[in-house]
Coordinates of C-alpha atoms in Angstrom, one line a residue:
M248 CA -2.2 1.0 -11.3
A249 CA 1.5 1.7 -12.7
L250 CA 0.5 2.5 -15.9
A251 CA -2.2 5.0 -15.1
F252 CA -0.2 6.3 -12.3
P253 CA 3.5 5.8 -12.7
R254 CA 5.3 7.7 -10.1
A255 CA 2.5 7.0 -7.3
A256 CA 3.0 5.3 -4.3
R257 CA 1.4 1.5 -4.2
L258 CA 0.9 0.0 -0.8
T259 CA 1.0 -3.3 -0.4
C260 CA -1.1 -4.8 2.9
T261 CA 1.5 -5.2 5.7
R262 CA -1.0 -7.7 7.2
H263 CA -1.3 -9.9 4.1
L264 CA 2.8 -9.3 3.6
K265 CA 3.2 -11.4 7.0
Q266 CA 0.7 -13.9 6.2
N267 CA 2.2 -15.0 3.1
F268 CA 5.7 -14.9 4.5
S269 CA 4.6 -16.6 7.4
H270 CA 2.8 -19.7 5.2
T271 CA 6.0 -19.3 2.8
L272 CA 8.4 -20.1 6.0
A273 CA 5.8 -22.8 7.1
D274 CA 4.7 -24.6 3.7
K275 CA 7.9 -24.0 1.6
V276 CA 10.8 -23.7 3.6
G277 CA 9.4 -26.0 6.4
L278 CA 10.7 -23.9 9.5
P279 CA 9.5 -25.2 12.5
S280 CA 6.5 -23.2 14.3
Q281 CA 9.2 -21.3 17.2
E282 CA 11.4 -20.5 14.7
R283 CA 9.0 -19.4 11.7
Q284 CA 7.5 -16.9 15.1
R285 CA 11.3 -15.3 15.9
F286 CA 11.7 -14.7 11.9
I287 CA 8.1 -12.8 12.1
T288 CA 8.6 -10.9 15.3
Q289 CA 11.8 -9.7 14.0
I290 CA 10.2 -8.2 10.9
F291 CA 6.7 -7.5 11.3
G292 CA 6.5 -7.0 15.5
Y293 CA 5.5 -4.7 17.7
N294 CA 9.4 -3.9 18.5
G295 CA 9.8 -5.1 14.5
I296 CA 11.8 -3.9 12.1
I297 CA 8.9 -2.6 10.1
A298 CA 7.1 -0.7 13.0
H299 CA 10.5 0.9 14.7
G300 CA 12.4 1.8 11.2
T301 CA 13.4 5.3 10.8
D302 CA 12.7 5.5 6.9
H303 CA 13.2 3.7 4.1
M304 CA 16.6 3.1 4.1
D305 CA 17.1 2.1 7.6
I306 CA 14.2 -0.6 7.1
A307 CA 16.4 -1.2 4.1
Y308 CA 19.4 -1.7 5.8
R309 CA 18.0 -3.8 9.2
L310 CA 16.4 -6.3 6.2
Q311 CA 19.4 -7.1 4.7
H312 CA 21.4 -6.8 7.8
M313 CA 18.9 -9.9 9.0
A314 CA 19.0 -11.6 5.5
E315 CA 23.1 -11.4 6.3
S316 CA 22.9 -12.9 9.4
T317 CA 20.5 -15.6 8.9
E318 CA 22.7 -19.0 8.4
N319 CA 19.0 -20.8 6.5
R320 CA 19.7 -19.9 2.5
F321 CA 15.6 -20.2 2.1
V322 CA 15.3 -17.5 4.4
Q323 CA 17.6 -15.3 3.5
K324 CA 16.4 -15.7 -0.2
L325 CA 12.5 -14.7 1.0
I326 CA 13.8 -11.8 3.0
E327 CA 15.2 -10.5 -0.1
L328 CA 13.0 -11.4 -2.0
M329 CA 10.3 -9.5 0.2
S330 CA 12.2 -6.3 1.2
P331 CA 11.8 -4.3 -2.0
L332 CA 8.1 -4.5 -1.0
L333 CA 8.3 -3.5 2.5
V334 CA 10.8 -0.5 1.7
E335 CA 8.1 0.2 -0.9
N336 CA 5.5 0.5 1.5
A337 CA 7.4 2.5 4.0
K338 CA 8.9 5.2 1.0
G339 CA 4.9 5.4 0.1
L340 CA 4.4 6.1 3.9
E341 CA 6.9 8.9 4.0
R342 CA 5.1 11.1 1.7
P343 CA 4.9 14.2 2.5
G344 CA 1.9 15.6 3.9
L345 CA 0.4 11.9 4.6
H346 CA -0.2 11.6 8.7
L347 CA -0.5 8.1 9.5
A348 CA -0.6 6.8 13.0
S349 CA 1.5 3.7 12.2
P350 CA 4.1 2.8 10.1
I351 CA 1.6 -0.2 9.3
W352 CA -0.6 0.0 6.1
T353 CA -3.3 -2.5 6.2
N354 CA -6.0 -2.9 3.4
N355 CA -8.4 -1.6 6.3
N356 CA -6.6 1.5 5.7
C357 CA -7.9 1.6 2.2
E358 CA -11.2 0.6 3.1
S359 CA -11.9 3.9 5.6
L360 CA -10.8 6.6 3.0
N361 CA -13.0 4.7 0.6
H362 CA -15.7 5.3 3.1
C363 CA -14.4 8.6 3.8
L364 CA -15.0 9.6 0.5
K365 CA -18.8 7.6 0.0
Q366 CA -19.7 10.1 2.9
A367 CA -18.5 13.1 1.0
L368 CA -19.7 12.4 -1.6
S369 CA -23.1 11.6 -0.4
W370 CA -22.4 8.3 -2.5
R371 CA -25.2 4.9 -2.9
S372 CA -25.5 2.2 -4.8
L373 CA -27.8 2.1 -7.5
K374 CA -30.1 -0.4 -9.1
L375 CA -28.6 -1.3 -12.7
V376 CA -31.4 0.0 -14.6
E377 CA -30.6 3.6 -13.1
T378 CA -27.1 3.8 -13.8
P379 CA -26.8 5.0 -17.2
Q380 CA -29.4 7.8 -16.9
H381 CA -27.5 8.6 -13.2
H382 CA -24.5 8.9 -15.5
Q383 CA -25.9 11.3 -17.8
D384 CA -27.6 13.6 -15.7
S385 CA -24.1 13.9 -13.4
T386 CA -21.9 14.4 -16.8
Q387 CA -24.7 16.5 -18.5
G388 CA -23.6 20.2 -19.5
S389 CA -19.6 18.6 -18.6
A390 CA -16.6 20.1 -20.6
T391 CA -14.5 17.0 -19.4
S392 CA -14.9 13.6 -20.8
D393 CA -14.8 10.3 -19.0
L394 CA -10.9 10.0 -19.1
W395 CA -11.0 12.7 -17.1
C396 CA -8.7 14.8 -20.4
G397 CA -10.7 18.3 -19.2
R398 CA -9.6 20.9 -16.7
V399 CA -10.3 19.2 -13.8
R400 CA -8.5 20.2 -10.9
P401 CA -8.5 18.7 -7.1
L402 CA -9.1 21.1 -4.1
E403 CA -6.4 23.5 -3.4
E404 CA -5.9 21.4 -0.3
Y405 CA -5.1 18.1 -2.1
Q406 CA -2.9 19.2 -5.1
R407 CA 0.3 18.6 -3.0
F408 CA -0.9 14.6 -3.4
G409 CA -1.3 15.6 -7.3
E410 CA 0.5 13.2 -9.7
P411 CA 1.7 14.6 -13.5
K412 CA -0.2 13.3 -16.5
D413 CA 2.2 11.3 -18.7
V414 CA 1.1 11.3 -22.6

């Protein structure tokens, strides 16, 4: 993805980040359950840093402050390692025209977008033997290649999300 779309926002599933953080605190750092839950709630909770950060810079500041005020060096290092992912998510969700009800991105968001796309295209799964014929039928008469190097443009309302091609 990074090679194909170098300037695209890449979002990481918040739910998985939370689970990874929790497992690392339990299995590698060895924090007791109550202390572990306190850190998780501070970052990922309903009133946590992610839910109430005003923008990516605010989230970065809050995470840095949390790391600096933590006495446990292992937890401090873990927060520092996770901060770039959380800040990158916040930057991606600040993208103009992207209106989400929540500052939390999960893989379910991707599945929902994928479902909408499939519905719009009347997509259906094909048997393996039907696939080559379907591909030939759908590309016949097209002046573009499979690499999308032709004059293909998205609809006007989606052009603001486009990324220039780097050659």
